[in-house]
XYZ file of C-alpha atoms in Angstrom:
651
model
C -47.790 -40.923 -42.434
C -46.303 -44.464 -42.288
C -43.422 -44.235 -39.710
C -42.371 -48.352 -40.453
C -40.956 -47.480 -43.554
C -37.114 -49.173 -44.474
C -35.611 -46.638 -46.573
C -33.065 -44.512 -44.678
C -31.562 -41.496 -46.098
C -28.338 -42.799 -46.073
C -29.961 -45.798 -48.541
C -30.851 -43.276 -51.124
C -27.080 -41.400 -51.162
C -25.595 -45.026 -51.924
C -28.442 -45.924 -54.335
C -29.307 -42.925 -56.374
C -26.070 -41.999 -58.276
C -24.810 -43.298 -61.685
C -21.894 -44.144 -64.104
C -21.781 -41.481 -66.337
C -19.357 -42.707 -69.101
C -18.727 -46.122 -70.199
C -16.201 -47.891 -72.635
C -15.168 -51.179 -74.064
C -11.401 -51.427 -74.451
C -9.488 -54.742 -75.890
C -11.489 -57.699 -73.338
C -12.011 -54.753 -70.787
C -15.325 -52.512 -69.944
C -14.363 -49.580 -67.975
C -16.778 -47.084 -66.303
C -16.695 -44.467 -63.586
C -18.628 -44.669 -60.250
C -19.404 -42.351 -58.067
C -18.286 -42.731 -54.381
C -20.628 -40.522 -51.591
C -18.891 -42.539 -48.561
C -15.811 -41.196 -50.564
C -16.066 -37.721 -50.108
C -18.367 -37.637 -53.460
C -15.340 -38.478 -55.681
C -15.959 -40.261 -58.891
C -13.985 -43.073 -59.544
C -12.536 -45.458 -62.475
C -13.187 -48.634 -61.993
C -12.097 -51.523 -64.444
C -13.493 -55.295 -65.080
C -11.429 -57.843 -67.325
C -12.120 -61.553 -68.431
C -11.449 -62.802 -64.709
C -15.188 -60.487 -63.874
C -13.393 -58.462 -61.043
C -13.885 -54.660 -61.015
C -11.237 -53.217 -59.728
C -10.567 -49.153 -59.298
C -8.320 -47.491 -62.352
C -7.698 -44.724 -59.962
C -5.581 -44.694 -56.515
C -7.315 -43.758 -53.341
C -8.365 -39.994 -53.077
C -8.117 -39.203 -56.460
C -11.571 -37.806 -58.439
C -12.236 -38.048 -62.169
C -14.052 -35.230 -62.040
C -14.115 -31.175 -64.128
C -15.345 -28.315 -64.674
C -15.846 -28.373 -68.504
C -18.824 -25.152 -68.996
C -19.415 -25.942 -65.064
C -21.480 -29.193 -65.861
C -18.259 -31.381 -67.101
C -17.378 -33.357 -69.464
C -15.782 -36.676 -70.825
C -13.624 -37.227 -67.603
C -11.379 -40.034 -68.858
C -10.251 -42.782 -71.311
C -8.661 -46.290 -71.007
C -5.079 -46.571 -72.337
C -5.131 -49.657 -75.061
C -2.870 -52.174 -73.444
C -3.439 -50.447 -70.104
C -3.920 -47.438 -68.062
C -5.752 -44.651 -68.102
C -6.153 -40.627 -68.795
C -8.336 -38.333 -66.610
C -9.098 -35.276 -65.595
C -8.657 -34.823 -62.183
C -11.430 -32.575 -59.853
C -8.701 -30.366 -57.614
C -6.328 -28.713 -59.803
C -8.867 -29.366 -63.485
C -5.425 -31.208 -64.735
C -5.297 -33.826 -66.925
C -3.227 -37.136 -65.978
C -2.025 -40.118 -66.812
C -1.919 -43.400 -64.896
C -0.592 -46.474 -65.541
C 0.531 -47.855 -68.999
C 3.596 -46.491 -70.301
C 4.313 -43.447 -71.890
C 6.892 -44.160 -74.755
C 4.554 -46.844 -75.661
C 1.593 -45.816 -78.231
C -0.441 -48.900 -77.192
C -0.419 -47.466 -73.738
C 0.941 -50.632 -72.593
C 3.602 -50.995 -69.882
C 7.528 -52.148 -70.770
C 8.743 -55.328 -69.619
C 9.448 -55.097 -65.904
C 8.338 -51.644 -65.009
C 5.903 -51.065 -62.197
C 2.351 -49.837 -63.770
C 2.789 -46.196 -63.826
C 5.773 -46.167 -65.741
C 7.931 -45.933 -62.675
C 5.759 -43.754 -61.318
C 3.918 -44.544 -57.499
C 0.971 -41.692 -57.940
C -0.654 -40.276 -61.353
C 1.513 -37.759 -63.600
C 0.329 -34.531 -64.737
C 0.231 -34.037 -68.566
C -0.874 -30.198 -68.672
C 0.572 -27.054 -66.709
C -0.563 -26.521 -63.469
C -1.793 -23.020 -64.860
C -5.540 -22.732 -63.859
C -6.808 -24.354 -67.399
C -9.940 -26.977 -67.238
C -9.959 -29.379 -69.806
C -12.666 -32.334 -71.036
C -14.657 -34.444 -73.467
C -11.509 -36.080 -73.685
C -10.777 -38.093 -76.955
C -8.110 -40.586 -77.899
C -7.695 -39.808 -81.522
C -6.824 -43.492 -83.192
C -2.627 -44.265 -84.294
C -1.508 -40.914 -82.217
C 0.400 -40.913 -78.987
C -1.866 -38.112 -77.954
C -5.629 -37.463 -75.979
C -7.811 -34.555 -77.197
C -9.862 -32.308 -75.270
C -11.612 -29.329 -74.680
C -9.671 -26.313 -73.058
C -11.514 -23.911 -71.273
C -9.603 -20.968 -70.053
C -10.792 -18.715 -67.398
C -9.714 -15.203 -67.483
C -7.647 -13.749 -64.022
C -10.286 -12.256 -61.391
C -10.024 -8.190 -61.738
C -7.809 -6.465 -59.177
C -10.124 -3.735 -58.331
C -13.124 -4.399 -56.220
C -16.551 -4.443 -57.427
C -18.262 -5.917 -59.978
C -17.008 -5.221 -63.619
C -18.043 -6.614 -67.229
C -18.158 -10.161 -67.781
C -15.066 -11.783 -69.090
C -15.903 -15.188 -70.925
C -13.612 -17.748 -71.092
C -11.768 -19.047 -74.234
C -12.413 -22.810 -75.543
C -10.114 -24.849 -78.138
C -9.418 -27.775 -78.937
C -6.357 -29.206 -78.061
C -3.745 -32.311 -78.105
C -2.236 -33.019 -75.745
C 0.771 -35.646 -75.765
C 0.833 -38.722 -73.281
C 4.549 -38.083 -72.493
C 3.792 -35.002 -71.061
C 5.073 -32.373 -74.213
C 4.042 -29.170 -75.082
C 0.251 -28.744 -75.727
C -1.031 -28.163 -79.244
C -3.964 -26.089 -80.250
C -6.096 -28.399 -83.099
C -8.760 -25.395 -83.437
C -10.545 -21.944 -82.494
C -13.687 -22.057 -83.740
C -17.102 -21.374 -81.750
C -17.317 -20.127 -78.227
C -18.675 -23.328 -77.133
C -16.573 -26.709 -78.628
C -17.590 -30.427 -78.306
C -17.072 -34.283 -80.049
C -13.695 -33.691 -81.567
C -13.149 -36.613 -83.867
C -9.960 -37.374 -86.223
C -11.404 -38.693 -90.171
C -10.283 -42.527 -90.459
C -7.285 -41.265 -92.964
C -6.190 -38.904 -90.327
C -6.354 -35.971 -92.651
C -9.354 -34.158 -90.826
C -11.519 -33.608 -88.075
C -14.577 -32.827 -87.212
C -16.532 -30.944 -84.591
C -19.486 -29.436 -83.282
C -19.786 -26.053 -81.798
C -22.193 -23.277 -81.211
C -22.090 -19.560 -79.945
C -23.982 -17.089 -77.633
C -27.021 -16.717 -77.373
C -27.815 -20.191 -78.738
C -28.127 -23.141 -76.306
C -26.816 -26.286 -77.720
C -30.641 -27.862 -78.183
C -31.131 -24.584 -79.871
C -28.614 -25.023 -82.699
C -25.298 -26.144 -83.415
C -22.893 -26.363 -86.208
C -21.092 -30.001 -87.284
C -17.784 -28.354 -88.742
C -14.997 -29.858 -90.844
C -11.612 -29.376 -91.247
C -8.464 -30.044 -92.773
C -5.139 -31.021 -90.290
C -2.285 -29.892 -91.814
C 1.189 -31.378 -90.854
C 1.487 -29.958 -87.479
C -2.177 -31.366 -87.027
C -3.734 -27.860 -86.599
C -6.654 -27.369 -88.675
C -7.436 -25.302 -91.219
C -10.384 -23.262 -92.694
C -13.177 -25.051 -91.587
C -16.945 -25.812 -93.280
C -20.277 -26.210 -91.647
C -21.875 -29.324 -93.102
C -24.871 -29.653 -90.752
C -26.766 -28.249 -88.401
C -27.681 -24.878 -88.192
C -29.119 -21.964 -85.904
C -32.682 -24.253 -85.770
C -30.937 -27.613 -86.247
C -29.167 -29.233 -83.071
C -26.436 -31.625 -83.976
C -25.601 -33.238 -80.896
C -23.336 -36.195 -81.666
C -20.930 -37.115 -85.243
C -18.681 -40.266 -85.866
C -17.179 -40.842 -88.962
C -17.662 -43.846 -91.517
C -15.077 -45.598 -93.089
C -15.295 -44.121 -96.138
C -15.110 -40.579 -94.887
C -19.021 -39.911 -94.865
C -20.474 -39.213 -90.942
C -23.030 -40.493 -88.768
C -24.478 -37.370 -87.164
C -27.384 -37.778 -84.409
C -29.689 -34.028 -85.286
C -32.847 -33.007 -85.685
C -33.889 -31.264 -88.438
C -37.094 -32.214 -88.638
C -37.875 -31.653 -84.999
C -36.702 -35.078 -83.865
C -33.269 -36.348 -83.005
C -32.687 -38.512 -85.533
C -29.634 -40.227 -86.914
C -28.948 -38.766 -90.166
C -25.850 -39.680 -92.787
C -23.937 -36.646 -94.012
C -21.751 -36.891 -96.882
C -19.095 -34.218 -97.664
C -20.310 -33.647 -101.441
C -22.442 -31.945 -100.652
C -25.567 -34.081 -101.145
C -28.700 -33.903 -98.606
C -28.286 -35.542 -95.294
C -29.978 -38.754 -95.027
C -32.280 -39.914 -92.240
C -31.282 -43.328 -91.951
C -34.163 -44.070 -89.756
C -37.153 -41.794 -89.273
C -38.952 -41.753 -85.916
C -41.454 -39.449 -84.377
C -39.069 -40.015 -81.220
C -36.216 -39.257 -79.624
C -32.517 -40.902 -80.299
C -30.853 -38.617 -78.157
C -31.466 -35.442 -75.865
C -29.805 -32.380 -74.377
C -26.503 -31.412 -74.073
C -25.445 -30.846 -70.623
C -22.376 -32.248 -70.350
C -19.914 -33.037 -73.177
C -18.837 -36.035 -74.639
C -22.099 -37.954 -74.200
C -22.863 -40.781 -76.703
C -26.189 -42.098 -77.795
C -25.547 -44.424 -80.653
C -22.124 -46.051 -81.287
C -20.483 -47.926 -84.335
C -20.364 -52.132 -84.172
C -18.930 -53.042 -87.354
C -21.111 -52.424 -90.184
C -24.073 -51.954 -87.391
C -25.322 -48.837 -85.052
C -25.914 -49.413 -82.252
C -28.458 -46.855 -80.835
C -30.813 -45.479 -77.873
C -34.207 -44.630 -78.910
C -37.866 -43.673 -77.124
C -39.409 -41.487 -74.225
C -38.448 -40.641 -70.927
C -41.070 -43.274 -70.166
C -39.367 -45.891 -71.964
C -35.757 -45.514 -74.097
C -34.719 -48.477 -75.631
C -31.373 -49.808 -76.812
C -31.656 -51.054 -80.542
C -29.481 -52.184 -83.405
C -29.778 -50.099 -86.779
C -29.222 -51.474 -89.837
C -27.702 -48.307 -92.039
C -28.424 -50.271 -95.347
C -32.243 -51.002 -94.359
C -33.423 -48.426 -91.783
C -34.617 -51.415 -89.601
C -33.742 -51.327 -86.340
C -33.943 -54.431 -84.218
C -34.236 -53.640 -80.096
C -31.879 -55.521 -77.873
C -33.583 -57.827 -75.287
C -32.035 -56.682 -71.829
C -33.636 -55.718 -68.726
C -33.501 -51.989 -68.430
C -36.287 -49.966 -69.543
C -33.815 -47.006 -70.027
C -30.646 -46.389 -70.863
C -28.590 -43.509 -70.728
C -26.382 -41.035 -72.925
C -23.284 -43.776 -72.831
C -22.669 -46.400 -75.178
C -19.383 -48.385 -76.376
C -19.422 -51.362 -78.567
C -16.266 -53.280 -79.149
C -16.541 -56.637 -81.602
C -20.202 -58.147 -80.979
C -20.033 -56.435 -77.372
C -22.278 -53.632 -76.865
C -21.841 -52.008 -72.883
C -24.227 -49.239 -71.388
C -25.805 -48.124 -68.661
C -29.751 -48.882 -67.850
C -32.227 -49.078 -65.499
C -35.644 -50.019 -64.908
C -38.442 -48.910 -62.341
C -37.062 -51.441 -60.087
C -33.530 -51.591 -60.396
C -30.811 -48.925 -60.385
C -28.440 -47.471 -62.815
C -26.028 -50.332 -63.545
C -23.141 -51.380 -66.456
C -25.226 -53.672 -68.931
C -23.589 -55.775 -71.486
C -24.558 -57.221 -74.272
C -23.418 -60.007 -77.385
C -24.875 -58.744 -80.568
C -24.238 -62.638 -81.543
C -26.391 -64.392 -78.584
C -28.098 -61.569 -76.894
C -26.626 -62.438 -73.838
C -26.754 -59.618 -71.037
C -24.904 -59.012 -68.507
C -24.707 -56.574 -65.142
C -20.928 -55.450 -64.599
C -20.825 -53.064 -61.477
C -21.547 -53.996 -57.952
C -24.684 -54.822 -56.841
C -26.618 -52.247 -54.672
C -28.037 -53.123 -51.621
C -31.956 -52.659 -52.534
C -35.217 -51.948 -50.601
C -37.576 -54.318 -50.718
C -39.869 -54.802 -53.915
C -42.831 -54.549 -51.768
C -41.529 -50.672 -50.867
C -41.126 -49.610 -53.813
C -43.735 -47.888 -56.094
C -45.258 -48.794 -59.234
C -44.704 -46.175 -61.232
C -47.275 -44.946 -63.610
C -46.774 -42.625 -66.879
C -49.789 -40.561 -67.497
C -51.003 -37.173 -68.888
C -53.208 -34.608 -67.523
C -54.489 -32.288 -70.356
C -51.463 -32.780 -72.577
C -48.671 -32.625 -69.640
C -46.269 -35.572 -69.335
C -45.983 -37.214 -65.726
C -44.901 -39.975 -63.560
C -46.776 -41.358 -60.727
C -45.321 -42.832 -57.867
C -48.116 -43.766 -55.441
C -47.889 -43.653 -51.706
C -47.844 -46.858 -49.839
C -50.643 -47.831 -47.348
C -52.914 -45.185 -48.238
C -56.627 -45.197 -49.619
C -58.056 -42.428 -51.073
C -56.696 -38.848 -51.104
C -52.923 -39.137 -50.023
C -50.462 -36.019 -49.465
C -48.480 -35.570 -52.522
C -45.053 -33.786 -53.751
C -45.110 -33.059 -57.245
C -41.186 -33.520 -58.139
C -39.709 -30.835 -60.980
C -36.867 -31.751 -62.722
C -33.775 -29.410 -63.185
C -32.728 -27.728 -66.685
C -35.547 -26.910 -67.707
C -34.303 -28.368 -70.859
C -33.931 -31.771 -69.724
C -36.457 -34.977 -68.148
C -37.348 -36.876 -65.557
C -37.204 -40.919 -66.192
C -39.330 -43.618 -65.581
C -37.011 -45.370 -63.312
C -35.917 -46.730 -60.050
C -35.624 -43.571 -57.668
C -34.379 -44.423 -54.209
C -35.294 -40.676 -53.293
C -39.139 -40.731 -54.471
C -39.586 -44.517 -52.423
C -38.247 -42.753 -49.364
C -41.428 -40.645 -49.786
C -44.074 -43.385 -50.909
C -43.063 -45.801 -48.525
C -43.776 -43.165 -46.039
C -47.185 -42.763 -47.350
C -46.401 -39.742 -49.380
C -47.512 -39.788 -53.251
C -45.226 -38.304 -56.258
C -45.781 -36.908 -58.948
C -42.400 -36.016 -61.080
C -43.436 -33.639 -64.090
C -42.129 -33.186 -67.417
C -43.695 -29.950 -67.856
C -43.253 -28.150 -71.398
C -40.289 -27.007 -72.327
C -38.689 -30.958 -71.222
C -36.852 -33.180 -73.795
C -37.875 -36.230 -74.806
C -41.158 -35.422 -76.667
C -39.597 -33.428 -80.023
C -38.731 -30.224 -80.402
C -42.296 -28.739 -80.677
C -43.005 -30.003 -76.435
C -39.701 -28.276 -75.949
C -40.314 -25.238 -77.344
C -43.402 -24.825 -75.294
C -40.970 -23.028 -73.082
C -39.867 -20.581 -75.466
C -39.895 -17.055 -73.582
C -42.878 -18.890 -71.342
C -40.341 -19.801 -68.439
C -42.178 -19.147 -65.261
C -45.565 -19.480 -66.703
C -45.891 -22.788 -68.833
C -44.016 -24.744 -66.192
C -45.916 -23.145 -63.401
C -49.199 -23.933 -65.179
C -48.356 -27.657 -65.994
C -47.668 -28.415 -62.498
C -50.870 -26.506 -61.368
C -52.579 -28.662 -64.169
C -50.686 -32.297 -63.011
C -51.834 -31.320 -58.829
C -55.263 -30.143 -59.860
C -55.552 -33.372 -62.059
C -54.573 -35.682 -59.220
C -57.074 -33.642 -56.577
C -60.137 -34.535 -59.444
C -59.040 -37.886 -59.634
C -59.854 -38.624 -55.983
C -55.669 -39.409 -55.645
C -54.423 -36.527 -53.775
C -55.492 -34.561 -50.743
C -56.238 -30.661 -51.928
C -54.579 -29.242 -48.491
C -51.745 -31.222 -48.702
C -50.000 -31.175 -51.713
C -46.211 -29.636 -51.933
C -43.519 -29.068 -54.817
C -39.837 -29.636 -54.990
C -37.205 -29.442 -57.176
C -33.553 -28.709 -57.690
C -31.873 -25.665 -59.865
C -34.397 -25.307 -62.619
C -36.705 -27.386 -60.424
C -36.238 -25.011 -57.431
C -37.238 -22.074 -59.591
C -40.200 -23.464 -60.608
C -41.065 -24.340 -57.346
C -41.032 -21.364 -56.047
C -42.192 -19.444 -58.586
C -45.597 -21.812 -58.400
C -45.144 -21.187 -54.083
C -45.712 -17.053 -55.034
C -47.728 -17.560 -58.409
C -50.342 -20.403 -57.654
C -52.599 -21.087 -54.888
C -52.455 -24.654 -54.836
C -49.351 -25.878 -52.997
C -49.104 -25.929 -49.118
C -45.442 -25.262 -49.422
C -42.065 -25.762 -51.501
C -39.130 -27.121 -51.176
C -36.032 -25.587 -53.361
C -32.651 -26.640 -53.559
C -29.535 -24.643 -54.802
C -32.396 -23.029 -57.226
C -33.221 -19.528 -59.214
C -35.325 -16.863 -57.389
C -33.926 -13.978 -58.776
C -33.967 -14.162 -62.549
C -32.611 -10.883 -63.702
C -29.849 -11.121 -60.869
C -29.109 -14.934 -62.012
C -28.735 -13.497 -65.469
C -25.940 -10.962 -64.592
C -24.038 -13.415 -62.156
C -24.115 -16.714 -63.925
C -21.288 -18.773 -65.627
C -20.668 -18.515 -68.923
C -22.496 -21.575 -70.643
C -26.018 -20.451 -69.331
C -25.013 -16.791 -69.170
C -27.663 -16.648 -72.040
C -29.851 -18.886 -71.542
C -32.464 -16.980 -70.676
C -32.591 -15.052 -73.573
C -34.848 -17.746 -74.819
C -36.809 -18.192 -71.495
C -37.272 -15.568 -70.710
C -36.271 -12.886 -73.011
C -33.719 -10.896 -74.166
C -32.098 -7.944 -71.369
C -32.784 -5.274 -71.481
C -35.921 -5.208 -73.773
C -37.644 -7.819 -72.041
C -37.270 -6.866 -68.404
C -40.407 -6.162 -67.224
C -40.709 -10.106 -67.781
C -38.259 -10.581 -65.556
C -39.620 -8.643 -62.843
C -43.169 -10.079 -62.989
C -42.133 -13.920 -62.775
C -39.807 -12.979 -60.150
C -40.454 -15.155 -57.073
C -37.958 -13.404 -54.965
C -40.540 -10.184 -55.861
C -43.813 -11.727 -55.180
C -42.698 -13.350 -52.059
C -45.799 -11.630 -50.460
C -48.131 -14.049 -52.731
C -46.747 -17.225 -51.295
C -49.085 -19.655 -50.551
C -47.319 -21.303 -47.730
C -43.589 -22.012 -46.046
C -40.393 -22.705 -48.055
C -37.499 -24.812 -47.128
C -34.018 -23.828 -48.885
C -30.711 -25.543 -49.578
C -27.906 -24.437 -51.255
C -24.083 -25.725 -51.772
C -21.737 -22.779 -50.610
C -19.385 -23.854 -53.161
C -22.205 -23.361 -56.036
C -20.506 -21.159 -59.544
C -23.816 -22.534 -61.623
C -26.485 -20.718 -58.801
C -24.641 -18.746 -56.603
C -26.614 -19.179 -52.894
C -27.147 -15.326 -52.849
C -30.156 -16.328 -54.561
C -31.721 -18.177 -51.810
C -30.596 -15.919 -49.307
C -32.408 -13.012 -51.351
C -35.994 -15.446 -51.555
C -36.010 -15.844 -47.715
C -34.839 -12.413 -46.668
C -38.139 -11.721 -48.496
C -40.028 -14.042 -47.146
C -38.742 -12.896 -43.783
C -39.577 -9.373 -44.708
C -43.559 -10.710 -45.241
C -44.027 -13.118 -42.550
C -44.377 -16.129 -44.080
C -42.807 -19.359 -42.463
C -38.966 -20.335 -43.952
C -36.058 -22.310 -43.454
C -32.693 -22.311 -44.982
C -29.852 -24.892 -45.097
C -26.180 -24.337 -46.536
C -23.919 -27.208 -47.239
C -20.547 -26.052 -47.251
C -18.089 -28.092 -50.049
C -21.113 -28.735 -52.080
C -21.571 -27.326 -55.439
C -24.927 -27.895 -57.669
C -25.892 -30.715 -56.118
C -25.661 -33.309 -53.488
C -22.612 -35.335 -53.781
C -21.632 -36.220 -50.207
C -23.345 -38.849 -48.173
C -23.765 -36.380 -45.490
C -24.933 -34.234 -47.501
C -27.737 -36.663 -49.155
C -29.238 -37.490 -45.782
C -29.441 -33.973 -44.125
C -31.277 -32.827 -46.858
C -33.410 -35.686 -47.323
C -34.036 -35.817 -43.472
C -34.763 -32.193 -43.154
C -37.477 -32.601 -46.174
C -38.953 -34.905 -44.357
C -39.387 -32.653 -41.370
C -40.802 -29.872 -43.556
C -43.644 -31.767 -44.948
C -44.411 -33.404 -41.511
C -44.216 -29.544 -40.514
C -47.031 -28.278 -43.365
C -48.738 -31.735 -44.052
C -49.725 -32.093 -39.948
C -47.521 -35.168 -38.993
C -45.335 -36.469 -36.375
C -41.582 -37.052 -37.687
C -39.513 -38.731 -34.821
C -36.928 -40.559 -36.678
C -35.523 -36.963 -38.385
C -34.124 -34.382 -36.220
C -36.695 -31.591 -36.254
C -36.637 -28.265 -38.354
C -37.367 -24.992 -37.157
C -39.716 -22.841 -39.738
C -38.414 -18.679 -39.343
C -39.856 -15.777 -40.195
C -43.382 -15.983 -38.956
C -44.384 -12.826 -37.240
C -45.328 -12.896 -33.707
């Protein structure tokens, strides 16, 4: 191992992070950030015409929820000024800045920029409620949102039947009045969106057991003249069709981003009842899992859309002519961009990256093709650290390579699993994975079947296979690398978060290729995980797996936490105490069995985390205490990371 390397841990936790939303508003582009030195808060930040970013939000305060665990849409600029957001301690939703008696959300003559008001003011009851995918419904003094709310914790002790929570949609006035519910529909509720007339809206929704890249519903209502809705009608999607995102047209027809042809395509759906319309067809991806709500992959310019479109290798931001089909890619510098885009007037804004530059705000004129980055800059290793990444595929499995630096012939290698499952790994600058090469250690990150961003058919791969089809691609991707003279066969390791985590554990206990795994806040105990889960993934394994309790004897053979006596070498654990997605009785179950069989463990809890890192502190424990594992199971001196102390073995 190369010990000269420049990357510190505490590079990655200020490098590998993202905006998640961004929006154009007036001569404005807001975005959030987040902030690891900040206690992992997220914060608004806002640049005008003078180019200055400066934070929407006052010191301490975290546009953050819990919208289905994941989040959603955290906040939206105030026309004119100020701001709406959801804030992360009490799941509130506030409103700074601006003016409330104003509908432009501009501030009165003479009035300090809160309305009188020094700190943010609440707009819902301090009553336990979580709201998101916030909306600011055009010509109404109002933002609508998703309402999640969480039933009281039983009074006697001991576990009882699940409660879900209850979801509507909801308005909810920026002077602070009574909120209104808009509609109960599904169990599950996202992209609210008021017609142009204002005299319906739209949604989509879905219900257990269906995951949202499973199928979804595009629904239609009338608002009568309280602005509930009425009766509503499905008008797309389906329980094999995914709608994932709708905007209206002018003329009262929608833009809907689904894919029922096994892509996700953007299709135009008139309310007469006519076939939808794929308005461009592509044997690729416009769009990809829903994870958190409120994401958007193609926005309206004008008579224009505005649109992401591609692999995980390569996703491209292009310009779709509605009329034509044609769509004309933007020339900027990031290779991909992500679920986020806002165009305002010949001003498109995102957020992109390439394999050697972070996620950033991008602009760009329509007119000129001018481009522009808009958040700070990062402070960057060196280009000759960082890897050249590499897409490749070994027998029909999707990967990235990230070679090791200094190395000739077979290197140690980590292949990287991405969390989900139902979601990707990118072809873009990682911080994380250059701490690793520039040490001399190769990676391999795996889109194993059952990832997006290769149709529905690559997804579905997955389908009641979890535990087997992802093991078996990553046994495929290390065996391919050891054949191609690139990796050393007794020193090769997996890792991954969540999802990740479970499968690498599951291919620690149910392959004989890795020298060891490392999992963070991740699944060992599926048929436990089932039963203690939140709601939104509560049935998610129905299609991984299989459906309780016909299926269980699946359950019990992929178990990892059950075949602990099959592992093929140590395990190094982390888990956020604060976790409701994975709760860390699952890790503690894995290496009390590992314990119970000898083999070599160790086991790290992060108390104020929940699933995943968000704290600086955080970020470089972890990543330093990785370090130490592989220098533990690889054979290699680690002196700049405090050491780690492998349990368990018997004496």
């Amino acid at each position: 191992m190369l010990n000269d390397s420049p990357i510190r841990p505490v590079d990655v936790a200020r490098v590998d992070d993202r905006p998640l939303w961004v929006e154009i508003c007036g001569e404005e582009v807001w975005w959030d950030e987040p902030r690891p030195h900040e206690g992992g808060r997220r914060c608004v930040v806002r640049r005008g015409p003078d180019g200055v970013p400066r934070d929407a939000l006052p010191p301490g305060w975290n546009s953050r929820n819990r919208l289905i665990e994941y989040g959603g849409r955290s906040w939206r600029p105030l026309p004119g000024g100020g701001v709406v957001f959801t804030n992360w301690s009490d799941q509130r939703i506030y409103r700074y800045g601006g003016h409330p008696g104003h509908a432009d959300g501009g501030s009165a003559e003479g009035e300090t920029p809160n309305g009188g008001h020094p700190e943010p003011v609440p707009l819902t009851p301090d009553d336990g409620a979580r709201y998101g995918d916030l909306y600011l419904p055009p010509g109404r003094d109002e933002v609508w949102a998703v309402r999640e709310i969480h039933p009281a914790p039983p009074q006697a002790a001991g576990p009882g039947p699940r409660v879900d929570p209850r979801r509507d949609l909801v308005a909810v006035p920026l002077d602070g009045g009574p909120v209104r519910v808009i509609a109960r529909a599904q169990h599950f509720l996202t992209n609210a969106r008021l017609s142009p007339d204002g005299t319906h809206v739209a949604w989509i929704g879905w219900d257990h057991p269906a995951m949202p890249w499973d199928g979804t519903e595009l629904c239609v209502a009338p608002l009568d003249a309280a602005g509930s809705a009425g009766p509503y009608r499905v008008v797309a999607g389906g329980p094999e069709e995914s709608v994932i995102q709708a905007e209206w047209r002018d003329d009262g027809a929608l833009y809907v981003l689904t894919d029922p042809d096994g892509w996700w395509n953007l299709h135009l759906v008139s309310l007469d009842g006519s076939p939808a319309r794929n308005l461009a067809p592509l044997t690729e991806e416009c769009g990809d899992a829903i994870w958190r709500l409120g994401n958007t992959w193609f926005a309206l310019a004008g008579e224009r859309i505005v649109m992401v479109h591609g692999t995980p290798d390569r996703r491209r931001l292009g310009v779709l002519d509605p009329a034509t089909g044609k769509i004309t890619d933007l020339d900027a510098p990031p290779t991909y961009w992500n679920p986020t885009v806002s165009a305002g007037g010949d001003l498109v804004a995102g957020v992109g990256a390439s394999p050697y530059t972070p996620f950033e705000v991008v602009t760009v004129d329509l007119r000129t093709g001018a481009h522009a980055v808009l958040s700070a800059e990062k402070d960057l290793p060196g280009r000759d650290v960082l890897p050249d990444p590499e897409a490749v595929t070994f027998d029909g499995v999707h990967a990235h390579l990230y070679p090791p630096r200094g190395v000739t012939g077979p290197a140690p290698y980590v292949l990287f699993v991405h969390g989900g499952p139902t979601s990707a790994s990118t072809m873009v600058l990682d911080v994380e994975i250059a701490y690793f090469t520039s040490r001399g250690i190769g990676v391999a990150d795996v889109n194993y079947g059952g990832s997006t961003g290769y149709g529905r058919a690559y997804r579905e791969r997955l389908r009641h296979r979890w535990g087997v089809v992802d093991v078996r691609d990553c046994e495929t991707v290390a065996r391919g690398l050891i054949a191609a003279g690139r990796a050393d066969a007794s020193k090769i390791a997996i890792r991954g978060g969540s999802a990740g985590g479970w499968t690498s554990v599951a291919a620690l206990v149910h392959s004989t290729v890795f020298r060891g795994a490392v999992a963070s806040y991740a699944i060992t105990d599926p048929e436990g995980w089932a039963a203690e889960t939140h709601d939104f993934e509560s049935r998610y394994l129905d299609g991984l797996i299989g459906p309780l309790p016909e299926t269980r004897q699946r359950y019990l053979d992929r178990s990892p936490t059950l075949h602990a006596a099959d592992a093929s070498g140590p395990a190094l654990l982390m888990h956020g105490l604060e976790d409701a997605i994975v709760d860390p009785v699952q890790a503690e179950r894995f290496v009390a069995a590992l314990e119970r069989e000898g083999t070599p463990w160790a086991y790290l809890t992060f108390p104020g985390e929940q699933h995943g890192w968000r704290r600086e502190e955080t970020i470089v424990a972890a990543l330093e205490a990785e370090l130490a594992f592989y220098g533990l199971i690889f054979g290699f001196p680690t002196p700049e990371v405090p050491p780690l102390t492998l349990r368990g073995m018997h004496e």
